[in-house]
JSON list of C-alpha atoms in Angstrom, two decimals:
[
{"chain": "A", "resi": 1, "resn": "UNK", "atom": "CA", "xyz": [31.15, -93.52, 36.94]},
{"chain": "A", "resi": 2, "resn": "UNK", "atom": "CA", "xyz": [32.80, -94.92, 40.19]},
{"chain": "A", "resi": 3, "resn": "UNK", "atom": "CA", "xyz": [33.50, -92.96, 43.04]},
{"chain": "A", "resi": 4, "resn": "UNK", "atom": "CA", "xyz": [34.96, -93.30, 46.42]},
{"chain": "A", "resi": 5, "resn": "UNK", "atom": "CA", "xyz": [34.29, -90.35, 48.44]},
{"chain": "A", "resi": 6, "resn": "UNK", "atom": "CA", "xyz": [35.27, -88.77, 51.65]},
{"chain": "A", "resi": 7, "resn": "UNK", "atom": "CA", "xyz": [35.24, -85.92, 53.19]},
{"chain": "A", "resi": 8, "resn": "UNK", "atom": "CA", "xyz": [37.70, -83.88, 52.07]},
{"chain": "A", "resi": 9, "resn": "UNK", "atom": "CA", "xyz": [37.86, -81.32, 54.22]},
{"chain": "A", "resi": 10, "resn": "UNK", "atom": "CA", "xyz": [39.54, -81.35, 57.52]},
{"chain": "A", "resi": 11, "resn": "UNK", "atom": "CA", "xyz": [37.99, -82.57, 60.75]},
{"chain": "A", "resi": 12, "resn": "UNK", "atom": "CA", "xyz": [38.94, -80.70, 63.87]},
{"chain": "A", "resi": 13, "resn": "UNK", "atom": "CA", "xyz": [37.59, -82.37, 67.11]},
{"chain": "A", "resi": 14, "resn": "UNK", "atom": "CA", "xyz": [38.37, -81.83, 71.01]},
{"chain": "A", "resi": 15, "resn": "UNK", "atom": "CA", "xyz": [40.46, -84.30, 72.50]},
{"chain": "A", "resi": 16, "resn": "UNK", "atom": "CA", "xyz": [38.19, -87.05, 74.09]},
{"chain": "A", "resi": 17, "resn": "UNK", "atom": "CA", "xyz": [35.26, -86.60, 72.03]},
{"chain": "A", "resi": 18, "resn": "UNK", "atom": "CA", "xyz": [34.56, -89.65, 69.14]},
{"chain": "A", "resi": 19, "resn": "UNK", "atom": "CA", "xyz": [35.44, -88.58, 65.24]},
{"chain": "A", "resi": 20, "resn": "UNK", "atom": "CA", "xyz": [33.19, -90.24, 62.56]},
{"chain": "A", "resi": 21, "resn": "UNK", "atom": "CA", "xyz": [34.76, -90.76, 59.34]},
{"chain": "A", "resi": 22, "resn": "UNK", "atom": "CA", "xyz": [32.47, -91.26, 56.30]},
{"chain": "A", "resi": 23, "resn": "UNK", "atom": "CA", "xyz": [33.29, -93.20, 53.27]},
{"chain": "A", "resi": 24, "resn": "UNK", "atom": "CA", "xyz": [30.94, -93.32, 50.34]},
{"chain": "A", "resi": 25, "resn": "UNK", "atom": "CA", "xyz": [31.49, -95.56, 47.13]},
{"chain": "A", "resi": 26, "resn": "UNK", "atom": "CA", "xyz": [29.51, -95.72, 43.81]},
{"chain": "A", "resi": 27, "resn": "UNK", "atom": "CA", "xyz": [28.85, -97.67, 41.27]},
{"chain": "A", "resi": 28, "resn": "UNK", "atom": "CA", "xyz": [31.39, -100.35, 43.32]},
{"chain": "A", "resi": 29, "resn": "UNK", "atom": "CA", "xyz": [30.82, -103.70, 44.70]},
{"chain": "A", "resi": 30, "resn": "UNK", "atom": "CA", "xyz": [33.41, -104.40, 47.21]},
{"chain": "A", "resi": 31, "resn": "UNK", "atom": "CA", "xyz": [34.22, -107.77, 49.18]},
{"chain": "A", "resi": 32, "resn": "UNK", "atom": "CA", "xyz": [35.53, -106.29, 51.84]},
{"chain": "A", "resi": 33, "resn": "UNK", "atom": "CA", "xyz": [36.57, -102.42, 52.84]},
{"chain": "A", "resi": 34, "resn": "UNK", "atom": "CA", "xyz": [39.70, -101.57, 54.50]},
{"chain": "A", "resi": 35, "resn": "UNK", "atom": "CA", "xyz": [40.72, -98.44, 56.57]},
{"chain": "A", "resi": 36, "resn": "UNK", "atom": "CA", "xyz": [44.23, -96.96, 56.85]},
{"chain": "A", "resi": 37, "resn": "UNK", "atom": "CA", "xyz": [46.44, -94.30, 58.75]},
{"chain": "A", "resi": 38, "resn": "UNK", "atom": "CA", "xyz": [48.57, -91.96, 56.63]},
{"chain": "A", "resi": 39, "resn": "UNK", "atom": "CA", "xyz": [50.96, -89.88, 58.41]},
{"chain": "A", "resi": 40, "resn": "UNK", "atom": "CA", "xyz": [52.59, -86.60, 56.38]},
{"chain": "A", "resi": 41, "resn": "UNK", "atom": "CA", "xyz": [55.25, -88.37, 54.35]},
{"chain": "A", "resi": 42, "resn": "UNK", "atom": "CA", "xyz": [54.73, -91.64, 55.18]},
{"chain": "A", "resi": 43, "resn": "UNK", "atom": "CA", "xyz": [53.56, -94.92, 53.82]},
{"chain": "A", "resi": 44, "resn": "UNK", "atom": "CA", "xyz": [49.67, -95.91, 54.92]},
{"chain": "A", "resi": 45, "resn": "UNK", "atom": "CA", "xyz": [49.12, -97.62, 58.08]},
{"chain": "A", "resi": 46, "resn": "UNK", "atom": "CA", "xyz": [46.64, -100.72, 57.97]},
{"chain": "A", "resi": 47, "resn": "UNK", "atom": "CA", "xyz": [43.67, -100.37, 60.91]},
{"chain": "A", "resi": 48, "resn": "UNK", "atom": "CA", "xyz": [41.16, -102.15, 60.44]},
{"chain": "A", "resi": 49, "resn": "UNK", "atom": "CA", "xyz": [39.42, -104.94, 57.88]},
{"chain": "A", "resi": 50, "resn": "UNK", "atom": "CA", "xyz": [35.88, -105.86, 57.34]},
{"chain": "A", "resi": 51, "resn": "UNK", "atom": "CA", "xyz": [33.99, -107.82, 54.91]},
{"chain": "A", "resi": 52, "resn": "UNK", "atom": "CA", "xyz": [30.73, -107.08, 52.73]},
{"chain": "A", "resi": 53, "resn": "UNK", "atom": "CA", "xyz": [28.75, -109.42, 55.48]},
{"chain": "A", "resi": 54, "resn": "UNK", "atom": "CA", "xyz": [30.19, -107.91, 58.84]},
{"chain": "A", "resi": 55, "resn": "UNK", "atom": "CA", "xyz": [28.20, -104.57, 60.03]},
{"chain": "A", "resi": 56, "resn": "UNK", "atom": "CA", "xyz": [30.70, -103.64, 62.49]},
{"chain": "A", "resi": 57, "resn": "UNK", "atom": "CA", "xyz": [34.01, -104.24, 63.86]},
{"chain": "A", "resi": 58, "resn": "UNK", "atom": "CA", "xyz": [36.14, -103.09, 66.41]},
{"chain": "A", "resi": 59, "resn": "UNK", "atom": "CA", "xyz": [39.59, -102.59, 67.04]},
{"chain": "A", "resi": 60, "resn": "UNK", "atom": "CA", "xyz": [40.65, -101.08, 70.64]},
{"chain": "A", "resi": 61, "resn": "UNK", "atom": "CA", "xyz": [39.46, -97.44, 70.20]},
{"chain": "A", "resi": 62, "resn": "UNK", "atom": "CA", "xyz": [38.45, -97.78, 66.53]},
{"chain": "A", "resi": 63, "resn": "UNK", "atom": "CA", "xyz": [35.23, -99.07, 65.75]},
{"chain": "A", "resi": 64, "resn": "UNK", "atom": "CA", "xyz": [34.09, -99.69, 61.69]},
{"chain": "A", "resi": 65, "resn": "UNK", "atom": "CA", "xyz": [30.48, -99.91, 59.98]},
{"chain": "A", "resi": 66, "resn": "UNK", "atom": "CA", "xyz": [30.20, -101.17, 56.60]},
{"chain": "A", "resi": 67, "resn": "UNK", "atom": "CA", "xyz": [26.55, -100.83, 55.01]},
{"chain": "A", "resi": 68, "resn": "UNK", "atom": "CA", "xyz": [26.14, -102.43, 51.33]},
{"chain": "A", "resi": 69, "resn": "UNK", "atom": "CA", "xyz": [22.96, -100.52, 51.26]},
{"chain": "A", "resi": 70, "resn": "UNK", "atom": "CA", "xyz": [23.66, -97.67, 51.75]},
{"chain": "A", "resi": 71, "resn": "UNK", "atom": "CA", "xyz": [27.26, -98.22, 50.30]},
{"chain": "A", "resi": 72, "resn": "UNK", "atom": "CA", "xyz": [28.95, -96.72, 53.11]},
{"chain": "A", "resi": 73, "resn": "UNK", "atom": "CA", "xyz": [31.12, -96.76, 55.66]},
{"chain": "A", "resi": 74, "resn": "UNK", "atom": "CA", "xyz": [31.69, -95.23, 58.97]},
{"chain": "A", "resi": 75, "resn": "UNK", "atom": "CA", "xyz": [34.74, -95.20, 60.67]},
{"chain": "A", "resi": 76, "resn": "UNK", "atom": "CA", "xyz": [34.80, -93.97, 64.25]},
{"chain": "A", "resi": 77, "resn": "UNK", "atom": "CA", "xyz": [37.90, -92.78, 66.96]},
{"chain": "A", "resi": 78, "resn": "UNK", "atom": "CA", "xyz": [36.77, -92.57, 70.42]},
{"chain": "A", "resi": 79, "resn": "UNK", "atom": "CA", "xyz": [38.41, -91.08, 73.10]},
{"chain": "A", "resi": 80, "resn": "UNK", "atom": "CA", "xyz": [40.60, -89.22, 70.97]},
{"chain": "A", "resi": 81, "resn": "UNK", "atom": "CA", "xyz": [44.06, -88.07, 71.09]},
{"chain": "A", "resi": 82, "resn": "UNK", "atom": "CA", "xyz": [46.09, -85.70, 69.89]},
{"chain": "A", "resi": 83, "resn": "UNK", "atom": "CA", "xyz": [48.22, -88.37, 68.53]},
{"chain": "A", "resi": 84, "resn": "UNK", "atom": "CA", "xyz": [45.16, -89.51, 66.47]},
{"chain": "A", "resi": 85, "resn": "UNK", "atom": "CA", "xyz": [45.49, -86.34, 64.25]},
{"chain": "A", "resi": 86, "resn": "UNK", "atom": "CA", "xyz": [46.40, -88.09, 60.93]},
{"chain": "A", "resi": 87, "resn": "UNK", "atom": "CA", "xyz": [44.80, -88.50, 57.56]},
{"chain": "A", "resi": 88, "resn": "UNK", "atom": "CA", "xyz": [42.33, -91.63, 57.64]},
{"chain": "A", "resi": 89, "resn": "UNK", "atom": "CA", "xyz": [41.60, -93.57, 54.32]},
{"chain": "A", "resi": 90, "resn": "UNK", "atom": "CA", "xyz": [39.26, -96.09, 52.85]},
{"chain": "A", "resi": 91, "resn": "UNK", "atom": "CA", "xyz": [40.23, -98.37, 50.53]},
{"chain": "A", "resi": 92, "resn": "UNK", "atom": "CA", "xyz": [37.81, -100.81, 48.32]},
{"chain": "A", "resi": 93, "resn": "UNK", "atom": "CA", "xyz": [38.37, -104.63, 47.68]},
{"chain": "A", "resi": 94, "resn": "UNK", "atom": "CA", "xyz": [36.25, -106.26, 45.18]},
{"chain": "A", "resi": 95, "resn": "UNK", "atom": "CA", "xyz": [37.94, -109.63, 46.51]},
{"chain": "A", "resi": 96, "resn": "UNK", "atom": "CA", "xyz": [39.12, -110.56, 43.01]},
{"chain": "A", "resi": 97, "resn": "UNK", "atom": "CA", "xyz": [42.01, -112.32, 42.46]},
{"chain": "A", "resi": 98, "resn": "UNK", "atom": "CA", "xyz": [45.23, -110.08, 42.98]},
{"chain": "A", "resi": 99, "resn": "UNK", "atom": "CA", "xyz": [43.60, -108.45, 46.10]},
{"chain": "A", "resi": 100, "resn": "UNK", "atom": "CA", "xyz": [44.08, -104.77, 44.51]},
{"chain": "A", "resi": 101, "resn": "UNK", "atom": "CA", "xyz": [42.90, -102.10, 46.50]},
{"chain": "A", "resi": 102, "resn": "UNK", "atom": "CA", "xyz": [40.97, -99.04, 45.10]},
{"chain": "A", "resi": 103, "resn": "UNK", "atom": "CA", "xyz": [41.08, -95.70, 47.90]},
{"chain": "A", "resi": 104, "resn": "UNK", "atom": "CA", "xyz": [39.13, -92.64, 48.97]},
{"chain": "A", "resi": 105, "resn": "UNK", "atom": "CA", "xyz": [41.43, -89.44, 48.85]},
{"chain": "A", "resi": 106, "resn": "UNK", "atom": "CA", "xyz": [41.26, -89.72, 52.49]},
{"chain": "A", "resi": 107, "resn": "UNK", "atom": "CA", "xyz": [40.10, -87.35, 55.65]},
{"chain": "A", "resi": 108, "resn": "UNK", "atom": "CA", "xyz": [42.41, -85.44, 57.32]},
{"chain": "A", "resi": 109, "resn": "UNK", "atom": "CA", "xyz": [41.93, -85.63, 61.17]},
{"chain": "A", "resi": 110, "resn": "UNK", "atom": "CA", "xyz": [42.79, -82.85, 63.85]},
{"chain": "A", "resi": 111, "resn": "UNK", "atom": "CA", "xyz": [42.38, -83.58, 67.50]},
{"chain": "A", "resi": 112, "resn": "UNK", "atom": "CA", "xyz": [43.34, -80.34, 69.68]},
{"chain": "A", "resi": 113, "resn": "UNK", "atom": "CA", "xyz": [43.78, -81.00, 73.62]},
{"chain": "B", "resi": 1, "resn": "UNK", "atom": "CA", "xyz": [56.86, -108.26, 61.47]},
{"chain": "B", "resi": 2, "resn": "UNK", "atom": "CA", "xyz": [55.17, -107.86, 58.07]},
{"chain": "B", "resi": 3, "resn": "UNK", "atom": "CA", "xyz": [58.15, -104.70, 57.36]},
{"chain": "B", "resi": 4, "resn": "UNK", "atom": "CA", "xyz": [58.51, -103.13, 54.11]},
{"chain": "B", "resi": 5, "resn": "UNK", "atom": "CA", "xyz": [61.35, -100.93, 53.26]},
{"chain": "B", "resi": 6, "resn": "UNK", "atom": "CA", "xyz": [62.28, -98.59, 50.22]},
{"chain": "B", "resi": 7, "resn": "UNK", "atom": "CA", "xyz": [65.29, -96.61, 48.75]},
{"chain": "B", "resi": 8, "resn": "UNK", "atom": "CA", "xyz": [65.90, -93.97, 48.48]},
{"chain": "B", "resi": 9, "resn": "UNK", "atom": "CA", "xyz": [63.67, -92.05, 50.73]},
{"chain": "B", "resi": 10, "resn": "UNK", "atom": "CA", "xyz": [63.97, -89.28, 48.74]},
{"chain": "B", "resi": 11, "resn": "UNK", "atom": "CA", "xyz": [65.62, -88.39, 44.77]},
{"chain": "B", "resi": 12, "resn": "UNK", "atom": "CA", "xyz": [66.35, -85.24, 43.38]},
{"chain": "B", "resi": 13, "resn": "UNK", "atom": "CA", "xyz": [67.35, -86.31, 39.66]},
{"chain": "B", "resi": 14, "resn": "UNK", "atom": "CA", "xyz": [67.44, -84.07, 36.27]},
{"chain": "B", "resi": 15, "resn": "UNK", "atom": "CA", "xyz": [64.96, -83.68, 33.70]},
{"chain": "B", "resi": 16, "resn": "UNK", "atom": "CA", "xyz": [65.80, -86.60, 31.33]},
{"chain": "B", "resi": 17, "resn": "UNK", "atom": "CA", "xyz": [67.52, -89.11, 33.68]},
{"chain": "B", "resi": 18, "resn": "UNK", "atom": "CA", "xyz": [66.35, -91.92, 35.00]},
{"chain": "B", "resi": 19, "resn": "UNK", "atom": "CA", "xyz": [65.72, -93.25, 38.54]},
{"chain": "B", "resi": 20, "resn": "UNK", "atom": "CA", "xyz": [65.76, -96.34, 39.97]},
{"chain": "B", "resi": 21, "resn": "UNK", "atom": "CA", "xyz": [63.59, -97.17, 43.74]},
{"chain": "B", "resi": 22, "resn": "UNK", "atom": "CA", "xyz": [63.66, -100.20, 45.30]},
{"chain": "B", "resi": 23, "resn": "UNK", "atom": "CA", "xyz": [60.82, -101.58, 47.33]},
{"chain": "B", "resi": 24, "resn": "UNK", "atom": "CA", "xyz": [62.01, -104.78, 49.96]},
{"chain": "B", "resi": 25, "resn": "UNK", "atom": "CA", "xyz": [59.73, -106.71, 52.32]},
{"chain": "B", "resi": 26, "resn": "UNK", "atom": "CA", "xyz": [62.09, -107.26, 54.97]},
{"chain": "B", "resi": 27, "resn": "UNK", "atom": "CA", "xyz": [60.38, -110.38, 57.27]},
{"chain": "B", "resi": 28, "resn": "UNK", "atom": "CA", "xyz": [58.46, -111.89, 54.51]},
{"chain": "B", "resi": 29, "resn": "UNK", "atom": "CA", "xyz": [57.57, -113.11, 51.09]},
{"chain": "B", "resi": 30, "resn": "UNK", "atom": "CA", "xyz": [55.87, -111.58, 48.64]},
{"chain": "B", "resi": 31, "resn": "UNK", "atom": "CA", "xyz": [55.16, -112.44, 45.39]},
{"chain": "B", "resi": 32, "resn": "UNK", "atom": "CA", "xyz": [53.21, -109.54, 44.43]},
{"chain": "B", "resi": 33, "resn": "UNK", "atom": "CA", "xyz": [53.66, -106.23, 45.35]},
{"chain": "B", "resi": 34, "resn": "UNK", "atom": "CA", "xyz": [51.85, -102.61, 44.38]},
{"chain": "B", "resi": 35, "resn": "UNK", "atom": "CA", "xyz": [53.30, -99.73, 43.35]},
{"chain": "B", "resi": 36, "resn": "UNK", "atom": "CA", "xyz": [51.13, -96.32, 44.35]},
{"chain": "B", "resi": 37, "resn": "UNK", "atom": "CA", "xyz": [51.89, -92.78, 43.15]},
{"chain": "B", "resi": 38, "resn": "UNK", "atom": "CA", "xyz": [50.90, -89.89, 45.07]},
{"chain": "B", "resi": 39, "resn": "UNK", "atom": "CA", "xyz": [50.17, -86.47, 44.65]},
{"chain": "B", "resi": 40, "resn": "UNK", "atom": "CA", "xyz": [50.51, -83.68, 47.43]},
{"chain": "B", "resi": 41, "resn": "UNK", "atom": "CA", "xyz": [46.89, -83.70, 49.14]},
{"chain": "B", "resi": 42, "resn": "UNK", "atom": "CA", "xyz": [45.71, -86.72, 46.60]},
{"chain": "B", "resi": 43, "resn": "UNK", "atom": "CA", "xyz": [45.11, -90.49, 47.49]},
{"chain": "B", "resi": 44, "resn": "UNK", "atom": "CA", "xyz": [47.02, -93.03, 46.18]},
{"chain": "B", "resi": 45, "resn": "UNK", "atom": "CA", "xyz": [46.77, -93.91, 42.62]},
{"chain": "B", "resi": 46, "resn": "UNK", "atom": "CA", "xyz": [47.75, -97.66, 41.89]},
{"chain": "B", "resi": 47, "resn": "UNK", "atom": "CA", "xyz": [50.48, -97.79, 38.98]},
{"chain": "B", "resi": 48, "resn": "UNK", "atom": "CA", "xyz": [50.81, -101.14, 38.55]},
{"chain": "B", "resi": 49, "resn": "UNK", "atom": "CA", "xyz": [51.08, -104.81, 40.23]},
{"chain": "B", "resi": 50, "resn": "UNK", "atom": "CA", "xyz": [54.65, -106.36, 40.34]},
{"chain": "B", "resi": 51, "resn": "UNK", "atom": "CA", "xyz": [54.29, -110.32, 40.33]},
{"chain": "B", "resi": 52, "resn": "UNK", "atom": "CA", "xyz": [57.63, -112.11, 41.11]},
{"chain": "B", "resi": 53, "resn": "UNK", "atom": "CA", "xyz": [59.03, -113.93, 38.11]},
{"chain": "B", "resi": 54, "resn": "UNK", "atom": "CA", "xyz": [57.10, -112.51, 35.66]},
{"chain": "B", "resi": 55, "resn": "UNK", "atom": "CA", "xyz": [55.84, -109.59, 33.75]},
{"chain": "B", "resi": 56, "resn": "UNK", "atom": "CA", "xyz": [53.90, -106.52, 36.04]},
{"chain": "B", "resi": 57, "resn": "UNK", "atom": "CA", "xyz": [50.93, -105.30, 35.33]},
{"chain": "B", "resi": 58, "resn": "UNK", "atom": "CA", "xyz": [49.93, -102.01, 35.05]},
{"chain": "B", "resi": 59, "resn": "UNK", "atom": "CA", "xyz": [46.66, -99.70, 35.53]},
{"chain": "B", "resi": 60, "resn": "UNK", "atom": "CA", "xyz": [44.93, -98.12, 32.63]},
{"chain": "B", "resi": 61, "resn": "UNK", "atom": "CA", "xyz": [46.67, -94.71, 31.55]},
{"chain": "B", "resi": 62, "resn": "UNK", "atom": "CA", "xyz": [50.15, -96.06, 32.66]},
{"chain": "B", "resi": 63, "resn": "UNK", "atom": "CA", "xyz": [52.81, -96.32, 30.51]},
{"chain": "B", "resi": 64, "resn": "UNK", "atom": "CA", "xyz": [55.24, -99.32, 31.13]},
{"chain": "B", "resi": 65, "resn": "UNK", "atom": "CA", "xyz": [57.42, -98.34, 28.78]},
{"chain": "B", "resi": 66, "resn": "UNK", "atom": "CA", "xyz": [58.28, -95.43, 31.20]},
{"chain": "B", "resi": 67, "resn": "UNK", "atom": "CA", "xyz": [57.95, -97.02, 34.91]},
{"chain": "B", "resi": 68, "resn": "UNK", "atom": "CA", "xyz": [59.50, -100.31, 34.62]},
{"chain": "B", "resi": 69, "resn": "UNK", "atom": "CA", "xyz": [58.92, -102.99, 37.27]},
{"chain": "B", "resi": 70, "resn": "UNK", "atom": "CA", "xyz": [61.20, -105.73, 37.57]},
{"chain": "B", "resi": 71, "resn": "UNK", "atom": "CA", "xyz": [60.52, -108.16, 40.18]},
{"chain": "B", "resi": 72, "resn": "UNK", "atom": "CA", "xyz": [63.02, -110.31, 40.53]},
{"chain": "B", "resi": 73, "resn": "UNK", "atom": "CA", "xyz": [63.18, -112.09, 43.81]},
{"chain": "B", "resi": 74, "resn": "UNK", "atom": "CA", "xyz": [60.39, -112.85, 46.50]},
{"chain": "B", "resi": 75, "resn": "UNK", "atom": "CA", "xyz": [62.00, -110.22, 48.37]},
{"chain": "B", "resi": 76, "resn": "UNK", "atom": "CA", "xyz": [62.73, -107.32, 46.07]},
{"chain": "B", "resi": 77, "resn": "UNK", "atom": "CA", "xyz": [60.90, -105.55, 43.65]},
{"chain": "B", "resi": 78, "resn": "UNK", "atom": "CA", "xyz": [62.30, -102.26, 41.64]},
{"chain": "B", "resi": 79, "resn": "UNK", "atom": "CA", "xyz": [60.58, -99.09, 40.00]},
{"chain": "B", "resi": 80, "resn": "UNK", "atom": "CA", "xyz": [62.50, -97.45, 37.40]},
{"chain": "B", "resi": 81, "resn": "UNK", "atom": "CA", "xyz": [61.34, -94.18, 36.13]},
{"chain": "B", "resi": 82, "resn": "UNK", "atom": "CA", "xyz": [63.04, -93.72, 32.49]},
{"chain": "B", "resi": 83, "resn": "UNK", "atom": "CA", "xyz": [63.64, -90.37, 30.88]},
{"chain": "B", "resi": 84, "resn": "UNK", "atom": "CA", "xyz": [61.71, -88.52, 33.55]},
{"chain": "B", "resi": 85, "resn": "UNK", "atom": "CA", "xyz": [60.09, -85.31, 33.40]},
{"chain": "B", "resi": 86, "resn": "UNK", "atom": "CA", "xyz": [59.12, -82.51, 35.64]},
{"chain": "B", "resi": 87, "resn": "UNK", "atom": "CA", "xyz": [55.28, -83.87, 36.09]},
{"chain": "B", "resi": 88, "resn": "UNK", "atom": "CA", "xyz": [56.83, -87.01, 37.52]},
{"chain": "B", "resi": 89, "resn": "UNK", "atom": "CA", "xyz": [57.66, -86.11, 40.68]},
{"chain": "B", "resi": 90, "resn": "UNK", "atom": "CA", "xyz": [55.63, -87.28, 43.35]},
{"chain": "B", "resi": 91, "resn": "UNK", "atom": "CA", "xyz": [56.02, -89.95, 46.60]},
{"chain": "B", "resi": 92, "resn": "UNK", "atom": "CA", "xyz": [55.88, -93.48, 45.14]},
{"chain": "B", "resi": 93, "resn": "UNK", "atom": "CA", "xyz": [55.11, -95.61, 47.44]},
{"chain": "B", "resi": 94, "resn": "UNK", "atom": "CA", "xyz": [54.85, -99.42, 47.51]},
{"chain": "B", "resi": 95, "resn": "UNK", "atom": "CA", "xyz": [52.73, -101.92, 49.28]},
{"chain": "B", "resi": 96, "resn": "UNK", "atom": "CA", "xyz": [52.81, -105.62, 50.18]},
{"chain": "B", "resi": 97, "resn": "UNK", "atom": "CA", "xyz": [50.44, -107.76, 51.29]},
{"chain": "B", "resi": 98, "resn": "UNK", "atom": "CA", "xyz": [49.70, -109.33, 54.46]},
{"chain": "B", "resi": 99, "resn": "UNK", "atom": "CA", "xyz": [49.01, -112.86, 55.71]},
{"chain": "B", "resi": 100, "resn": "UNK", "atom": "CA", "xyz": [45.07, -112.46, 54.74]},
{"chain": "B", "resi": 101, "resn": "UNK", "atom": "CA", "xyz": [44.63, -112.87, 58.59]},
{"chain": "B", "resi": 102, "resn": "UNK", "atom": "CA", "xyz": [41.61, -115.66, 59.30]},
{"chain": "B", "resi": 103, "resn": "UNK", "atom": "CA", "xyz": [40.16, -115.30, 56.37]},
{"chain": "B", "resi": 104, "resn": "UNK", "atom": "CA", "xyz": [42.68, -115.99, 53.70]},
{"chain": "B", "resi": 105, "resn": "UNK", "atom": "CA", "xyz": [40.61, -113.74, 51.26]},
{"chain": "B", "resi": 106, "resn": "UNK", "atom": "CA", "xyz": [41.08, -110.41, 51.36]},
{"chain": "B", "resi": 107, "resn": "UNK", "atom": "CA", "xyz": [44.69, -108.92, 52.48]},
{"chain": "B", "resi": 108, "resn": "UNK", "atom": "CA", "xyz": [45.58, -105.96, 54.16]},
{"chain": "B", "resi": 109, "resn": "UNK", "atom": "CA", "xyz": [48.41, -103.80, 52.32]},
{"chain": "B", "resi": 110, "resn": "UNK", "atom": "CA", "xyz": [51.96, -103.03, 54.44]},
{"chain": "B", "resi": 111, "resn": "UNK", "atom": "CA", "xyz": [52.83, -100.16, 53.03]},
{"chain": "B", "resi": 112, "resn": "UNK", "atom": "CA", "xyz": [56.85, -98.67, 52.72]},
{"chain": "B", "resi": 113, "resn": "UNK", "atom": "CA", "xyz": [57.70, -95.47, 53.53]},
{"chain": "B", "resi": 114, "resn": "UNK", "atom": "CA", "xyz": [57.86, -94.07, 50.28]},
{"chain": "B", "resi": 115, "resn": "UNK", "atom": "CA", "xyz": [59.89, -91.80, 47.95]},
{"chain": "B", "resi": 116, "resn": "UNK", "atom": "CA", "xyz": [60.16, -88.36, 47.16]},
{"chain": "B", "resi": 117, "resn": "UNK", "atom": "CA", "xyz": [61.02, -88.01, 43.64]},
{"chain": "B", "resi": 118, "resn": "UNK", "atom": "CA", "xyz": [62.09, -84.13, 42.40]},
{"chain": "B", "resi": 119, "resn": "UNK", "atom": "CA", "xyz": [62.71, -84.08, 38.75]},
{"chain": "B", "resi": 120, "resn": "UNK", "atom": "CA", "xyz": [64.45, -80.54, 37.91]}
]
């Protein structure tokens, strides 16, 4: 069967150290892989995009590996902030027409000064 | 730019009734857009595709009979939830898509901020 998988539990980390994000898939053959921000109550927030034939890609503080090999990818904060503390989700594209997404149930991230 | 907006933000309704929520992209065009429903500490489950001018399409194990999408303008697509029930409530959420950025090919998703539907 497909999967997406992340780690559902919670990830506490000290402020200023780097969280790593993991985001497995199954039985999946995605285009590209894209990572988003969800606040309590809110709509997602897009961060980041990368394609099947991209290993990494970085966006200020953010930094994204995506391994078709392994089918995984990593998703990293550095420097982190208290205002980082969110719940972080990846989200599958199989770059078919109509660009639907397929997502992880998401990480929830804790960053305590 | 790239600003979604929805209404209500949140609907308390009664068993039975039925709700309409309206999903707007604000600064752009879109002729598709996504509805998501989501369940406290679950992802997002895609409900169905609205395409502007034409009929929506919806994911497996969704019953269009009971969330109608109309989609009637490049601007403005609606959810309504008919006759609903108790196990309905949940934050619906819609999404838009973006430019496509350099690559034209695969688009990233702006999101609205959702809605809270109670059904008592």
């Amino acid at each position: 069967s497909q999967k997406i998988e992340q780690n559902s539990e919670a990830l506490n980390i000290q402020e200023g150290k780097t969280a790593t994000l993991t985001c497995n898939y199954t039985n999946y053959s995605p285009a590209y892989l894209q990572w988003y921000r969800q606040d309590p109550g809110r709509g997602p927030v897009f961060l980041l995009l990368i394609r099947e034939n991209e290993k990494e890609k970085r966006k200020e503080r953010l930094k994204v590996t995506f391994d078709t090999t392994l089918k995984q990818s990593l998703f990293h904060i550095t420097a982190s902030q208290p205002a980082d503390s969110a719940t972080y989700l990846c989200a599958l594209d199989m770059g078919a027409a109509g660009n639907k997404l397929t997502f992880g149930g998401g990480t929830r991230v804790l960053v305590k000064p | 730019g790239a600003v979604v907006s929805q209404h209500p933000s949140w609907v308390i309704c009664k068993s039975g009734t039925s709700v309409k929520i309206e999903c707007r992209s604000l600064d752009f065009q879109a002729t598709t857009m996504f509805w998501y429903r989501q369940f406290p500490k679950q992802s997002l489950m895609l409900m169905a595709t609205s395409n502007e001018g034409s009929k929506a399409t919806y994911e497996q194990g969704v019953e269009k009979d009971k969330f109608l999408i109309n989609h009637a303008s490049l601007t403005l697509s609606t959810l309504t939830v008919t006759s609903a029930h108790p196990e309905d409530s949940s934050f619906y959420i819609c999404s838009a898509p973006g430019s496509g950025g350099a690559f034209k090919s695969s688009y990233e998703q702006y999101f609205g901020p959702g809605t809270r539907l109670t059904v008592t």
